[in-house]
Coordinates of C-alpha atoms and ligand atoms in Angstrom, one line a residue:
M1 CA 114.0 212.1 60.7
P2 CA 114.2 209.6 57.8
P3 CA 117.5 207.8 57.2
A4 CA 119.7 209.2 54.4
S5 CA 119.1 206.2 52.1
L6 CA 115.5 205.3 51.4
D7 CA 113.9 202.8 49.0
A8 CA 110.5 204.6 49.1
I9 CA 108.8 207.8 50.3
I10 CA 105.1 207.8 50.9
I11 CA 103.1 211.0 51.2
G12 CA 100.1 211.0 53.5
A13 CA 99.2 209.1 56.6
G14 CA 95.5 208.2 56.0
F15 CA 94.1 204.8 55.3
A16 CA 96.3 204.5 52.2
G17 CA 99.6 205.7 53.3
M18 CA 99.6 203.8 56.6
Y19 CA 98.9 200.5 54.9
Q20 CA 101.5 201.2 52.2
L21 CA 104.1 201.9 54.9
L22 CA 103.2 198.6 56.6
T23 CA 103.4 196.5 53.4
L24 CA 106.7 197.9 52.1
R25 CA 108.4 197.9 55.5
D26 CA 107.1 194.7 57.0
R27 CA 106.4 192.5 54.0
L28 CA 109.2 193.6 51.7
G29 CA 111.7 194.8 54.3
L30 CA 112.3 198.1 52.5
H31 CA 113.6 201.4 54.0
V32 CA 110.5 203.5 53.8
H33 CA 109.5 206.8 55.3
L34 CA 106.2 208.6 55.3
L35 CA 105.8 212.4 55.2
E36 CA 102.6 213.8 56.6
A37 CA 101.5 217.5 56.8
A38 CA 99.2 217.0 59.8
S39 CA 100.3 216.5 63.4
G40 CA 98.8 213.0 63.5
V41 CA 97.6 210.1 61.4
G42 CA 94.1 210.0 59.9
G43 CA 94.2 211.8 56.6
T44 CA 90.5 212.8 55.7
W45 CA 89.6 211.9 59.3
F46 CA 92.2 214.1 60.8
W47 CA 91.0 217.2 58.9
N48 CA 87.2 216.7 58.5
R49 CA 86.0 217.4 62.1
Y50 CA 82.9 219.4 61.1
P51 CA 79.7 218.9 63.1
G52 CA 78.0 215.7 62.1
A53 CA 81.0 214.2 60.3
R54 CA 80.6 210.5 60.0
C55 CA 81.2 207.9 57.3
D56 CA 78.5 206.9 54.9
S57 CA 79.9 203.4 54.6
E58 CA 78.7 201.0 57.3
S59 CA 81.3 200.7 60.1
H60 CA 81.9 196.9 59.7
S61 CA 83.0 197.5 56.1
Y62 CA 84.9 200.8 56.7
C63 CA 88.1 199.3 58.0
Y64 CA 91.1 197.4 56.9
G65 CA 90.7 193.7 56.0
F66 CA 94.4 192.7 55.8
S67 CA 94.7 191.6 59.4
K68 CA 92.3 189.0 60.9
E69 CA 93.5 189.9 64.4
L70 CA 92.8 193.6 63.8
L71 CA 89.3 192.8 62.4
E72 CA 88.6 190.6 65.4
E73 CA 89.8 193.0 68.1
W74 CA 88.3 196.2 66.9
E75 CA 84.6 196.8 67.7
W76 CA 82.6 199.7 66.2
S77 CA 79.9 201.3 68.3
E78 CA 77.5 202.6 65.6
R79 CA 76.1 201.7 62.2
Y80 CA 78.0 204.6 60.7
P81 CA 81.2 205.5 62.5
E82 CA 81.6 209.1 63.7
Q83 CA 84.8 211.0 62.8
P84 CA 86.3 210.7 66.3
E85 CA 85.8 207.0 66.3
I86 CA 87.4 206.5 62.9
L87 CA 90.3 208.6 64.0
R88 CA 90.7 206.5 67.2
Y89 CA 90.7 203.4 64.9
L90 CA 93.4 204.8 62.7
N91 CA 95.5 205.8 65.7
H92 CA 95.0 202.3 67.1
V93 CA 96.3 200.8 63.8
A94 CA 99.3 203.2 63.9
D95 CA 100.2 202.0 67.4
R96 CA 99.4 198.3 66.9
F97 CA 101.7 198.1 63.9
D98 CA 104.3 200.5 65.2
L99 CA 104.0 202.8 62.2
R100 CA 104.9 206.1 63.9
R101 CA 108.6 205.4 64.0
N102 CA 108.7 205.8 60.2
I103 CA 106.4 208.9 59.9
S104 CA 107.5 212.5 60.0
F105 CA 104.5 214.6 61.1
N106 CA 104.0 218.4 60.5
T107 CA 105.9 217.9 57.3
R108 CA 104.2 219.3 54.2
V109 CA 105.7 218.3 50.9
T110 CA 106.2 221.2 48.6
A111 CA 107.9 219.7 45.6
C112 CA 108.8 216.3 44.2
T113 CA 111.3 216.0 41.3
Y114 CA 112.5 213.0 39.4
D115 CA 116.2 212.9 38.8
E116 CA 116.8 210.7 35.8
A117 CA 120.6 210.4 36.1
A118 CA 120.3 209.0 39.7
N119 CA 116.9 207.3 39.1
L120 CA 115.7 208.9 42.3
W121 CA 112.8 211.1 43.5
H122 CA 113.9 214.1 45.5
V123 CA 111.2 215.3 47.8
T124 CA 111.3 218.8 49.4
T125 CA 109.3 219.8 52.4
A126 CA 108.1 223.2 53.7
T127 CA 110.8 223.1 56.3
G128 CA 113.4 223.1 53.5
E129 CA 114.6 219.5 53.9
T130 CA 115.1 217.2 50.9
H131 CA 114.7 213.4 51.0
S132 CA 115.5 211.0 48.2
A133 CA 114.2 207.6 47.3
R134 CA 113.7 205.3 44.4
Y135 CA 110.0 205.1 44.7
L136 CA 107.5 207.8 45.4
I137 CA 104.0 206.8 46.4
T138 CA 101.3 209.4 46.8
A139 CA 98.6 208.6 49.4
V140 CA 97.2 212.1 49.5
G141 CA 93.5 211.1 49.1
C142 CA 91.0 212.3 46.5
L143 CA 89.2 214.9 48.6
S144 CA 91.9 216.7 50.6
S145 CA 92.3 220.0 48.7
A146 CA 89.6 222.3 50.1
N147 CA 87.5 224.2 47.5
I148 CA 86.8 227.7 48.9
P149 CA 84.9 229.5 46.2
N150 CA 86.2 232.8 45.1
I151 CA 83.3 234.9 46.3
P152 CA 84.1 238.7 46.3
G153 CA 84.3 240.3 49.7
L154 CA 85.3 237.3 51.9
E155 CA 88.3 239.3 53.2
D156 CA 85.9 242.0 54.4
F157 CA 83.8 239.6 56.5
Q158 CA 84.0 240.6 60.2
G159 CA 82.7 237.3 61.6
Q160 CA 84.4 233.8 61.5
W161 CA 84.4 231.5 58.6
Y162 CA 85.4 227.9 58.2
H163 CA 85.7 225.2 55.5
T164 CA 84.4 221.8 56.6
G165 CA 87.6 220.1 55.4
E166 CA 89.9 222.3 57.5
W167 CA 87.8 222.4 60.7
P168 CA 89.4 223.8 63.9
H169 CA 90.4 221.0 66.3
D170 CA 88.8 222.6 69.4
G171 CA 85.5 222.9 67.6
V172 CA 83.3 225.9 66.8
D173 CA 80.7 227.1 69.3
F174 CA 77.5 228.0 67.4
T175 CA 75.5 228.8 70.6
G176 CA 73.5 232.0 70.0
K177 CA 75.1 232.7 66.7
R178 CA 73.6 233.5 63.3
V179 CA 75.2 230.9 61.0
G180 CA 75.2 230.8 57.2
Q181 CA 76.1 227.5 55.5
I182 CA 77.0 227.4 51.8
G183 CA 76.7 224.0 50.2
T184 CA 74.4 221.0 50.3
G185 CA 76.5 218.0 49.2
S186 CA 77.2 215.0 51.4
T187 CA 79.1 217.1 53.9
G188 CA 76.6 220.0 54.1
I189 CA 73.7 217.5 54.6
Q190 CA 75.5 216.0 57.5
A191 CA 76.3 219.4 59.1
V192 CA 73.0 221.2 58.9
P193 CA 71.0 219.2 61.5
V194 CA 73.8 219.4 64.0
I195 CA 74.6 223.1 63.6
A196 CA 70.8 223.9 63.8
E197 CA 70.7 222.3 67.3
T198 CA 72.8 225.1 68.9
A199 CA 72.8 228.0 66.5
A200 CA 70.4 230.9 67.1
H201 CA 69.6 230.9 63.4
L202 CA 70.9 228.9 60.5
T203 CA 70.6 230.0 56.9
V204 CA 71.3 227.3 54.3
F205 CA 72.4 228.6 50.9
Q206 CA 71.5 226.0 48.3
R207 CA 72.7 226.2 44.7
T208 CA 71.8 222.7 43.6
A209 CA 69.1 220.7 45.3
N210 CA 70.1 217.2 46.3
Y211 CA 68.6 213.8 47.1
S212 CA 69.2 212.2 50.4
V213 CA 68.2 209.0 52.0
P214 CA 68.0 208.5 55.8
A215 CA 71.0 206.8 57.3
H216 CA 69.0 205.4 60.3
N217 CA 72.2 205.5 62.3
A218 CA 72.0 203.8 65.6
P219 CA 74.3 202.0 68.2
L220 CA 75.1 198.5 67.0
T221 CA 73.5 195.7 69.0
R222 CA 75.6 193.1 70.8
E223 CA 74.0 190.5 68.4
F224 CA 75.2 192.4 65.3
K225 CA 78.7 192.9 66.8
N226 CA 78.9 189.2 67.5
W227 CA 77.7 188.4 64.0
V228 CA 80.4 190.7 62.5
K229 CA 83.1 189.1 64.6
T230 CA 82.3 185.6 63.3
S231 CA 81.5 186.5 59.7
H232 CA 84.4 188.5 58.4
A233 CA 85.2 186.1 55.6
E234 CA 81.7 186.1 54.4
I235 CA 81.4 190.0 54.7
R236 CA 84.7 190.5 52.9
A237 CA 83.7 188.1 50.1
V238 CA 80.6 190.2 49.4
M239 CA 82.6 193.4 49.5
K240 CA 85.1 192.0 47.0
S241 CA 82.4 190.9 44.6
T242 CA 80.4 194.2 44.4
P243 CA 81.0 197.2 42.1
N244 CA 81.1 199.6 45.0
G245 CA 83.0 197.5 47.6
H246 CA 80.1 197.7 50.1
P247 CA 78.8 194.8 52.2
F248 CA 75.6 194.4 50.2
T249 CA 74.8 193.2 46.8
I250 CA 72.8 195.0 44.1
A251 CA 69.5 193.4 43.3
D252 CA 69.2 191.5 40.0
R253 CA 65.8 192.9 39.1
K254 CA 65.2 195.9 36.8
V255 CA 62.6 198.5 37.5
A256 CA 60.4 197.3 34.6
D257 CA 60.3 193.7 36.0
V258 CA 57.9 194.8 38.8
S259 CA 54.5 196.4 39.0
P260 CA 54.3 200.0 40.2
E261 CA 52.8 198.8 43.5
E262 CA 55.7 196.3 44.0
R263 CA 58.2 199.1 43.1
E264 CA 56.7 201.4 45.6
A265 CA 56.9 198.7 48.3
L266 CA 60.5 198.0 47.4
Y267 CA 61.4 201.7 47.7
E268 CA 59.6 202.0 51.0
A269 CA 61.5 199.0 52.3
A270 CA 64.8 200.4 51.1
W271 CA 63.9 203.8 52.7
A272 CA 63.1 202.1 56.0
K273 CA 66.4 200.3 55.9
G274 CA 68.3 203.5 54.9
G275 CA 71.7 204.3 53.7
L276 CA 73.6 203.9 50.4
Q277 CA 71.8 200.5 49.9
F278 CA 68.8 202.5 48.5
R279 CA 70.9 202.6 45.3
A280 CA 70.9 198.8 45.2
T281 CA 67.1 198.4 45.0
F282 CA 67.2 197.8 41.2
Q283 CA 70.2 197.0 39.0
D284 CA 69.3 199.5 36.3
L285 CA 69.0 202.7 38.5
L286 CA 72.3 204.1 37.3
V287 CA 72.0 203.1 33.6
N288 CA 68.4 203.7 32.6
R289 CA 66.9 207.2 32.9
Q290 CA 63.3 205.9 33.0
A291 CA 64.2 203.5 35.8
N292 CA 66.1 206.3 37.6
D293 CA 63.1 208.6 37.3
T294 CA 61.0 206.3 39.4
A295 CA 63.6 206.5 42.3
A296 CA 64.0 210.2 41.8
D297 CA 60.2 210.7 41.9
F298 CA 59.9 208.6 45.1
L299 CA 62.7 210.5 46.8
K300 CA 61.2 213.9 45.8
R301 CA 57.8 212.8 47.2
K302 CA 59.6 212.0 50.5
I303 CA 61.0 215.5 50.7
R304 CA 57.7 217.1 50.0
G305 CA 56.1 214.8 52.6
T306 CA 58.7 215.7 55.2
V307 CA 59.1 219.5 54.8
K308 CA 56.1 221.4 56.1
D309 CA 56.5 224.7 54.4
P310 CA 55.5 224.1 50.7
K311 CA 57.8 226.8 49.3
T312 CA 60.9 225.3 51.1
A313 CA 59.8 221.8 50.1
E314 CA 59.6 222.9 46.5
I315 CA 63.1 224.4 46.5
L316 CA 64.6 221.3 48.2
S317 CA 62.9 218.9 45.8
D318 CA 63.6 220.8 42.6
I319 CA 66.4 218.4 41.7
D320 CA 67.9 218.7 38.3
H321 CA 70.0 215.5 38.0
P322 CA 69.3 211.7 38.1
Y323 CA 69.4 210.1 41.5
A324 CA 73.0 209.0 42.4
A325 CA 74.5 210.7 39.4
K326 CA 76.2 212.9 42.0
R327 CA 77.5 211.0 45.1
P328 CA 74.2 210.3 46.9
P329 CA 74.2 211.7 50.5
I330 CA 72.7 210.0 53.4
D331 CA 71.5 211.9 56.4
S332 CA 70.2 212.1 60.0
H333 CA 67.1 214.3 59.9
Y334 CA 68.3 216.7 57.2
F335 CA 65.0 217.5 55.6
E336 CA 63.2 217.5 59.0
T337 CA 65.6 220.2 60.1
F338 CA 63.9 222.7 57.7
N339 CA 60.8 222.4 59.9
R340 CA 62.7 224.1 62.8
P341 CA 61.8 227.7 63.4
N342 CA 65.5 228.7 63.5
V343 CA 66.3 227.3 60.0
E344 CA 65.9 229.1 56.7
L345 CA 66.6 228.0 53.1
V346 CA 67.9 230.3 50.5
D347 CA 67.5 229.4 46.8
L348 CA 70.7 230.5 45.1
R349 CA 69.3 229.4 41.7
A350 CA 66.7 232.2 42.0
A351 CA 69.0 234.7 43.5
P352 CA 72.8 233.9 43.4
I353 CA 75.3 235.2 45.9
E354 CA 76.6 238.6 44.8
R355 CA 79.2 239.1 47.5
I356 CA 80.2 238.6 51.1
T357 CA 80.0 241.8 53.1
Q358 CA 81.4 242.9 56.4
T359 CA 78.3 241.6 58.1
G360 CA 77.2 238.6 56.1
I361 CA 76.1 237.4 52.6
K362 CA 74.4 239.5 50.0
T363 CA 72.5 237.7 47.2
T364 CA 71.0 239.5 44.3
D365 CA 67.7 240.0 46.2
A366 CA 68.5 240.1 49.9
E367 CA 71.2 240.5 52.6
Y368 CA 71.7 238.0 55.4
N369 CA 73.4 239.1 58.6
L370 CA 75.7 236.4 59.9
D371 CA 78.3 235.7 62.7
I372 CA 79.7 232.6 61.1
I373 CA 79.9 231.3 57.6
V374 CA 80.5 227.6 57.0
F375 CA 81.8 226.6 53.6
A376 CA 80.6 223.1 52.9
T377 CA 81.7 223.7 49.3
G378 CA 83.7 220.5 48.6
F379 CA 87.1 219.9 47.2
D380 CA 89.3 220.3 44.2
A381 CA 88.9 216.5 43.9
M382 CA 91.4 213.9 42.7
T383 CA 93.8 216.1 40.7
G384 CA 94.0 218.9 43.3
P385 CA 95.8 217.0 46.0
L386 CA 98.4 215.8 43.4
F387 CA 99.0 219.2 41.9
R388 CA 99.7 220.6 45.3
L389 CA 102.8 218.3 45.4
N390 CA 104.4 220.1 42.5
L391 CA 105.4 216.9 40.8
T392 CA 108.1 217.1 38.1
G393 CA 108.9 214.0 36.1
R394 CA 111.3 213.1 33.3
D395 CA 112.8 215.9 31.3
G396 CA 111.3 218.6 33.6
L397 CA 107.7 217.6 32.7
K398 CA 105.3 219.1 35.2
L399 CA 102.2 217.2 36.2
T400 CA 100.2 220.3 35.8
D401 CA 101.3 220.5 32.1
A402 CA 101.0 216.8 31.5
W403 CA 97.4 217.0 32.7
R404 CA 96.4 220.4 31.3
A405 CA 93.5 218.8 29.3
G406 CA 92.7 216.4 32.1
P407 CA 94.4 213.5 33.9
E408 CA 96.0 210.7 31.9
T409 CA 96.9 207.6 33.9
W410 CA 97.4 203.9 33.4
L411 CA 94.8 202.3 35.8
G412 CA 95.0 205.4 38.0
L413 CA 98.2 204.0 39.3
G414 CA 101.0 205.3 37.0
V415 CA 101.5 208.4 34.9
P416 CA 103.6 208.5 31.7
G417 CA 106.7 210.6 32.1
F418 CA 106.8 210.0 35.9
P419 CA 108.9 206.9 36.4
N420 CA 108.6 205.1 39.8
L421 CA 105.7 207.2 40.9
F422 CA 102.6 205.3 42.1
T423 CA 99.4 207.2 42.8
I424 CA 97.1 205.4 45.3
T425 CA 93.5 206.1 44.3
G426 CA 94.6 208.4 41.5
P427 CA 92.3 209.8 38.8
G428 CA 91.3 206.8 36.6
S429 CA 90.9 204.5 39.6
P430 CA 87.5 203.5 41.0
S431 CA 88.3 205.2 44.4
V432 CA 85.6 207.6 45.2
L433 CA 82.9 205.4 43.5
C434 CA 83.9 202.6 45.9
N435 CA 84.1 202.1 49.6
M436 CA 87.5 203.6 50.1
P437 CA 89.3 201.1 52.3
V438 CA 88.5 198.4 49.8
C439 CA 90.0 200.1 46.8
I440 CA 92.9 201.4 48.9
E441 CA 93.9 197.9 50.0
Q442 CA 93.7 196.6 46.4
H443 CA 96.0 199.5 45.2
V444 CA 98.5 199.1 48.0
D445 CA 98.7 195.3 47.5
W446 CA 99.1 195.7 43.7
I447 CA 101.9 198.3 44.2
T448 CA 103.6 196.2 46.8
D449 CA 103.5 193.1 44.5
C450 CA 104.8 195.2 41.6
I451 CA 107.8 196.5 43.6
A452 CA 108.5 193.0 44.9
H453 CA 108.5 191.8 41.3
M454 CA 110.9 194.5 40.2
R455 CA 113.3 193.7 42.9
A456 CA 113.1 190.0 42.2
H457 CA 113.9 190.7 38.6
G458 CA 116.6 193.3 39.1
Q459 CA 114.5 196.0 37.6
T460 CA 114.8 199.6 38.9
T461 CA 112.4 201.7 36.8
I462 CA 108.7 201.3 36.0
E463 CA 106.8 203.8 33.9
A464 CA 103.3 203.9 32.4
Q465 CA 103.3 203.9 28.6
P466 CA 101.6 206.9 26.9
E467 CA 99.5 204.6 24.7
A468 CA 98.3 202.6 27.7
A469 CA 97.3 205.8 29.4
L470 CA 95.4 207.0 26.3
K471 CA 93.6 203.6 26.1
W472 CA 92.7 203.8 29.8
S473 CA 91.3 207.3 29.4
D474 CA 89.0 206.0 26.7
A475 CA 88.0 203.1 29.0
V476 CA 87.3 205.6 31.9
D477 CA 85.2 207.7 29.5
A478 CA 83.4 204.7 28.1
A479 CA 82.6 203.3 31.6
A480 CA 81.2 206.7 32.7
N481 CA 79.2 207.1 29.5
A482 CA 77.6 203.7 30.0
T483 CA 76.0 205.2 33.1
L484 CA 73.9 208.3 34.0
L485 CA 76.9 209.7 36.1
P486 CA 77.9 212.3 33.4
E487 CA 74.3 213.7 33.4
A488 CA 75.1 215.6 36.6
G489 CA 76.9 218.2 34.7
H490 CA 77.9 220.2 37.8
S491 CA 79.5 217.3 39.7
W492 CA 83.0 217.2 41.1
Y493 CA 83.4 213.8 39.4
L494 CA 83.7 215.9 36.2
G495 CA 85.8 218.6 37.8
A496 CA 82.9 221.0 37.2
N497 CA 82.9 222.5 40.7
V498 CA 86.3 224.2 40.2
P499 CA 86.4 227.1 37.8
G500 CA 88.8 226.5 34.9
K501 CA 89.3 222.8 35.7
P502 CA 89.1 220.7 32.5
R503 CA 85.8 218.7 32.3
R504 CA 86.9 215.1 32.4
F505 CA 85.1 212.3 34.3
M506 CA 87.9 211.3 36.7
P507 CA 87.0 208.1 38.6
Y508 CA 86.7 204.7 36.8
A509 CA 83.0 203.8 36.8
G510 CA 83.4 200.2 35.6
G511 CA 83.2 198.8 39.1
M512 CA 85.7 197.7 41.6
A513 CA 85.4 194.0 41.1
H514 CA 85.9 194.4 37.3
Y515 CA 88.8 196.8 37.9
R516 CA 90.5 194.3 40.3
N517 CA 90.3 191.7 37.5
I518 CA 91.9 194.1 35.0
C519 CA 94.8 194.9 37.4
N520 CA 95.3 191.1 38.0
D521 CA 95.3 190.5 34.3
I522 CA 97.9 193.3 33.7
T523 CA 100.1 191.7 36.4
A524 CA 99.7 188.3 34.8
K525 CA 100.8 189.8 31.5
N526 CA 104.0 191.0 33.0
Y527 CA 102.8 194.5 33.7
E528 CA 101.4 195.2 30.3
G529 CA 101.3 198.9 29.6
F530 CA 104.2 199.7 31.9
T531 CA 107.9 199.8 30.7
L532 CA 110.1 198.0 33.2
A533 CA 113.9 198.4 33.0
Ligands
N01_1 O1 81.2 218.6 48.5 P1 80.3 218.6 47.2 P2 81.0 217.8 49.9 N1 78.2 228.9 45.7 O2 81.2 219.1 46.1 C1 78.1 223.9 46.8 C2 82.7 212.8 50.3 N2 82.1 212.7 51.6 O3 82.1 218.2 50.8 O4 76.2 221.3 43.5 C3 77.2 228.2 46.2 O5 79.6 217.3 47.0 C4 77.8 222.9 45.7 O6 76.7 223.4 44.9 P3 76.6 222.8 43.3 C5 81.8 212.3 49.3 O7 82.4 211.6 48.3 C6 82.1 211.5 52.2 O8 79.6 217.9 50.3 O9 78.0 222.8 42.8 N3 77.3 226.8 46.4 C7 77.4 221.7 46.6 O10 76.1 221.9 47.1 C8 81.3 213.7 48.7 O11 80.7 213.6 47.4 C9 81.6 211.4 53.4 O12 75.7 223.7 42.7 C10 78.5 226.3 46.1 C11 78.4 221.9 47.8 O13 78.8 223.2 47.8 C12 82.6 214.5 48.8 O14 83.1 214.1 50.0 C13 80.9 212.4 54.0 C14 79.6 227.0 45.6 C15 79.6 221.0 47.6 O15 79.3 219.7 47.5 C16 82.4 215.9 48.7 O16 81.3 216.3 49.5 C17 80.9 213.7 53.4 C18 79.4 228.4 45.4 N4 80.4 229.1 44.9 C19 81.5 213.8 52.2 N5 80.6 226.2 45.5 C20 81.7 210.0 53.9 O17 80.8 209.4 54.3 C21 80.2 224.9 45.8 N6 78.9 225.0 46.3 C22 83.0 209.3 54.0

């Protein structure tokens, strides 16, 4: 139960909320309380327990960097950490820093209202309680609002169905079952090989074909673990310097700088190394379509070389967008799985889903009998989790109205009309285009410094200026348009996966290192673009 008088309320106990709690409580000495809908810490890693769930960032970079001791005492076991291991890590952090005493679990926030007269946020929960505080900080993640497509007939289905982002905690037994999976994004590509191992039959319903590069996941060697333990400063320096916050740099060379033979050899080497690093083979892959075509061609050939049935290979490699214009998946034997006798691919481009029936899924040309349907259909990204909070700002302005035509923020951190609200990894931040813990720590440190500054100067309100937000929206558009990212017209970066959602490229694509400099500059200019009073 939080105390009656609070300086700040944080919503969400994932990577972002836990670190924000720690900085405000232990560095600034504020009265802070965190509200969390789940029964434990972990955020994304609490909910996403689907088969094969693991992080696509390499483990030694997918962790907090704020504590040298924490970095040195924690040891990851695999190149890409699996969901249970990340959840163990986050629980360890919660215990180590004694965070739980300021967290209310099983507490879903249903409304947040700014009271101008009192200069307080009033936060109501599903249990009917209201808590008030000067600052409200959302740490609700970018991908926490499940997108379950509105396919007619789901309510008639007699089997079980699950969304990957709301997976049952005691797991799902696929043994002997006929399973249908809708969706082949990063999540679906992780789930398919694992479900196929136990299901009697797996039907994969693909609407948009996708690239994928092997993760080459493996246990970490003692030698690598020792190197990590002694090289944190070096590793963190690289992560801070790169656009995506990963522990590898992007090559200086352009595709046209090398001969076709050298290019092929470089792609082969990147393929053998595996992971998101494939994107870093050339510096112009995401800005030059001709350059990108060479990577796309290489990856499509790999699919055709792996998948034995030519028709299946053709459907899987018929990819309509540039490589990495959608978030590029990495996998563990995804394409190989289509060589199993119990796995079948359905091309929804040729025959879309018509409806779900009592016994399965009916497309325009066939009916598939299923015991279980898995929705790997993604999320109402970035704005969805914020809209669920029912935020009302100054003069009764609802966030849903303020963002009717798309999100408007200053740096992804503040919203005009919503004083003393900070949105960690909000729309307009690099967030999902970056290794998340890196941008989360930057945001939290910036917010903490900002609140410290306000207190030192006797200021009690901060609000993003509308002109600053408009200028930032232009910067977000310009950064995206300087890349090939908007060419994937169906991507969730654009909000295109949710019917009726305005098409606006939401994350800031100008790179994390550049964004960090912009934020530092705004601080140095006495919080330019914000009104402090
Ligand atoms: O979701 P997605 P996701 N009928 O939106 C299909 C992060 N992540 O959960 O492309 C048929 O990418 C949809 O088809 P289409 C990562 O940032 C991180 O896979 O819209 N199909 C697509 O194939 C990632 O980008 C990790 O045509 C429908 C799929 O469902 C983000 O999460 C691991 C449909 C959705 O793909 C989201 O990935 C995994 C319909 N009505 C994920 N509706 C880490 O490593 C949707 N689809 C941390």
